[in-house]
Amino acid sequence: MGFKETGVLTLEDMMRAGLMPSEERLRKGPVALLECPEQIPCNICVSACPFKAISMDKIYDLPRLDENKCVGCGVCVAKCPGLAIFVVDVSKGDKAYITLPYEFLPKPSKGAKVKLLNREGKIVGEGVIVKAWEYEKTWVVTVEVEKNLWFDVRAIRIEGR
């Protein structure tokens, strides 16, 4: 059963769509994950990337990442209207760093402890915000998580203050 039946992307769905960077590239440092497996007319990520790492032949094709050009800057995370792009960094020790879009209140801040949510919205752990910046009302937040959660965490919940 795939994401079209469950509404939840799996690693297998990503691999089947050719959207996963190679393991070698994942080990090198931050890299974008384009979790956009539907052929829809959208190509904002292509023009957003300052390194021309994202491409499409036609506007309704799946976006393709040139993993050698991607530096994991996160600009595409802020620009994606579908909130479907993330940056992962699994190159550092026993922690992973997930950069994700955030459009809720309260505003995120560096050092804040957050609940980590998976693609189903279930809490899978706790993490710490290590970086947060805003672009046109979308926050781009990087959280430090346990390394084994790098593919699971796709949202955060900031507890009220």
CSV table of C-alpha atoms in Angstrom, one decimal:
chain,number,residue,atom,x,y,z
A,1,MET,CA,0.0,0.0,0.0
A,2,GLY,CA,1.5,3.4,-1.0
A,3,PHE,CA,0.9,7.0,0.0
A,4,LYS,CA,-2.1,7.3,-2.4
A,5,GLU,CA,-4.0,4.9,-0.1
A,6,THR,CA,-2.6,5.9,3.3
A,7,GLY,CA,-1.8,9.6,2.8
A,8,VAL,CA,1.6,9.0,4.4
A,9,LEU,CA,4.8,8.8,2.4
A,10,THR,CA,7.1,6.0,3.2
A,11,LEU,CA,10.8,5.5,2.5
A,12,GLU,CA,9.7,3.0,-0.2
A,13,ASP,CA,7.4,5.6,-1.8
A,14,MET,CA,10.3,8.0,-1.9
A,15,MET,CA,12.7,5.5,-3.4
A,16,ARG,CA,10.1,4.3,-5.9
A,17,ALA,CA,9.6,7.9,-7.1
A,18,GLY,CA,13.4,8.4,-7.4
A,19,LEU,CA,13.3,11.2,-4.8
A,20,MET,CA,15.8,9.9,-2.3
A,21,PRO,CA,19.4,11.2,-2.3
A,22,SER,CA,22.0,8.4,-2.3
A,23,GLU,CA,23.3,7.1,1.1
A,24,GLU,CA,26.7,8.5,0.1
A,25,ARG,CA,25.3,12.0,-0.4
A,26,LEU,CA,23.3,11.8,2.9
A,27,ARG,CA,26.6,11.1,4.7
A,28,LYS,CA,28.3,14.1,3.2
A,29,GLY,CA,26.1,16.7,5.0
A,30,PRO,CA,22.8,18.7,4.6
A,31,VAL,CA,20.7,17.8,1.6
A,32,ALA,CA,17.2,18.6,0.5
A,33,LEU,CA,14.5,15.9,0.4
A,34,LEU,CA,11.9,16.8,-2.2
A,35,GLU,CA,8.9,14.9,-0.8
A,36,CYS,CA,6.7,15.8,-3.8
A,37,PRO,CA,5.6,12.5,-5.5
A,38,GLU,CA,2.6,13.8,-7.3
A,39,GLN,CA,2.7,15.2,-10.8
A,40,ILE,CA,1.1,18.6,-10.2
A,41,PRO,CA,1.7,21.9,-12.0
A,42,CYS,CA,4.2,23.6,-9.7
A,43,ASN,CA,7.8,24.5,-10.1
A,44,ILE,CA,8.5,27.1,-7.5
A,45,CYS,CA,11.3,25.1,-6.0
A,46,VAL,CA,13.2,25.2,-9.3
A,47,SER,CA,13.4,29.0,-9.4
A,48,ALA,CA,13.9,29.2,-5.7
A,49,CYS,CA,17.1,27.2,-5.6
A,50,PRO,CA,20.1,29.6,-5.7
A,51,PHE,CA,22.4,26.7,-6.7
A,52,LYS,CA,20.2,25.4,-9.6
A,53,ALA,CA,20.1,22.0,-7.8
A,54,ILE,CA,16.4,21.4,-8.6
A,55,SER,CA,15.1,20.9,-12.1
A,56,MET,CA,12.1,19.8,-14.0
A,57,ASP,CA,11.6,19.3,-17.8
A,58,LYS,CA,7.9,20.2,-17.7
A,59,ILE,CA,5.9,22.0,-15.0
A,60,TYR,CA,4.0,18.9,-14.0
A,61,ASP,CA,7.0,16.6,-13.8
A,62,LEU,CA,8.4,15.5,-10.4
A,63,PRO,CA,11.2,17.8,-9.2
A,64,ARG,CA,14.7,16.3,-9.5
A,65,LEU,CA,17.5,17.1,-7.2
A,66,ASP,CA,21.1,17.3,-8.4
A,67,GLU,CA,22.6,16.1,-5.1
A,68,ASN,CA,26.0,17.3,-6.1
A,69,LYS,CA,24.8,20.9,-6.4
A,70,CYS,CA,22.6,21.0,-3.3
A,71,VAL,CA,24.2,22.5,-0.2
A,72,GLY,CA,21.2,22.1,2.1
A,73,CYS,CA,20.6,25.9,2.5
A,74,GLY,CA,16.9,25.5,3.1
A,75,VAL,CA,15.6,28.2,0.7
A,76,CYS,CA,13.5,25.6,-1.1
A,77,VAL,CA,11.9,24.7,2.3
A,78,ALA,CA,10.6,28.2,2.7
A,79,LYS,CA,9.4,28.6,-0.8
A,80,CYS,CA,7.5,25.3,-1.3
A,81,PRO,CA,3.7,26.1,-1.1
A,82,GLY,CA,3.0,22.4,-0.4
A,83,LEU,CA,5.4,22.3,2.7
A,84,ALA,CA,6.8,19.3,1.0
A,85,ILE,CA,10.5,20.0,1.1
A,86,PHE,CA,12.8,19.2,4.0
A,87,VAL,CA,16.6,19.3,4.6
A,88,VAL,CA,18.2,16.5,6.5
A,89,ASP,CA,21.7,16.2,7.9
A,90,VAL,CA,22.8,12.9,9.2
A,91,SER,CA,26.5,13.5,8.9
A,92,LYS,CA,27.2,14.5,12.5
A,93,GLY,CA,27.7,11.8,15.2
A,94,ASP,CA,24.6,10.4,16.9
A,95,LYS,CA,22.2,13.3,16.1
A,96,ALA,CA,20.4,14.3,13.0
A,97,TYR,CA,19.2,17.7,11.9
A,98,ILE,CA,15.9,18.2,10.2
A,99,THR,CA,15.0,21.5,8.6
A,100,LEU,CA,11.3,21.9,8.1
A,101,PRO,CA,8.6,24.5,7.4
A,102,TYR,CA,6.6,25.8,10.3
A,103,GLU,CA,3.5,28.0,10.0
A,104,PHE,CA,1.9,28.0,13.5
A,105,LEU,CA,2.2,29.9,16.7
A,106,PRO,CA,4.0,30.4,18.9
A,107,LYS,CA,6.9,31.5,16.9
A,108,PRO,CA,9.9,29.2,17.0
A,109,SER,CA,13.1,30.3,18.8
A,110,LYS,CA,16.6,28.8,19.0
A,111,GLY,CA,17.0,26.6,22.1
A,112,ALA,CA,13.3,25.8,22.5
A,113,LYS,CA,12.4,22.2,23.3
A,114,VAL,CA,9.7,20.8,21.0
A,115,LYS,CA,7.6,17.7,20.4
A,116,LEU,CA,8.7,15.9,17.3
A,117,LEU,CA,5.8,14.7,15.0
A,118,ASN,CA,5.9,12.1,12.3
A,119,ARG,CA,4.0,12.3,9.0
A,120,GLU,CA,0.8,11.1,10.7
A,121,GLY,CA,1.1,13.8,13.4
A,122,LYS,CA,2.0,11.4,16.1
A,123,ILE,CA,4.6,12.4,18.7
A,124,VAL,CA,7.8,10.4,18.2
A,125,GLY,CA,10.1,12.2,20.6
A,126,GLU,CA,11.5,15.5,21.7
A,127,GLY,CA,14.0,17.8,20.1
A,128,VAL,CA,15.6,21.2,20.3
A,129,ILE,CA,15.5,24.0,17.8
A,130,VAL,CA,19.0,24.9,16.7
A,131,LYS,CA,18.1,27.4,14.0
A,132,ALA,CA,15.0,29.4,13.0
A,133,TRP,CA,14.5,32.0,10.3
A,134,GLU,CA,11.4,33.4,8.6
A,135,TYR,CA,10.6,34.0,5.0
A,136,GLU,CA,7.3,35.5,4.0
A,137,LYS,CA,5.4,34.2,7.0
A,138,THR,CA,6.9,30.7,6.8
A,139,TRP,CA,9.4,29.8,9.5
A,140,VAL,CA,12.2,27.5,8.5
A,141,VAL,CA,13.2,25.6,11.6
A,142,THR,CA,16.1,23.2,12.1
A,143,VAL,CA,15.7,20.7,15.0
A,144,GLU,CA,18.2,18.4,16.5
A,145,VAL,CA,16.8,14.8,16.8
A,146,GLU,CA,18.0,11.3,17.6
A,147,LYS,CA,19.7,10.0,14.5
A,148,ASN,CA,17.3,7.1,14.1
A,149,LEU,CA,14.4,9.6,13.6
A,150,TRP,CA,15.8,11.4,10.6
A,151,PHE,CA,13.2,10.0,8.2
A,152,ASP,CA,10.3,10.1,10.6
A,153,VAL,CA,10.3,13.7,11.9
A,154,ARG,CA,8.4,16.0,9.6
A,155,ALA,CA,6.8,18.5,11.9
A,156,ILE,CA,7.2,20.0,15.4
A,157,ARG,CA,4.8,21.2,18.1
A,158,ILE,CA,5.9,24.1,20.3
A,159,GLU,CA,4.2,23.9,23.6
A,160,GLY,CA,2.5,27.2,24.7
A,161,ARG,CA,4.4,29.7,26.8
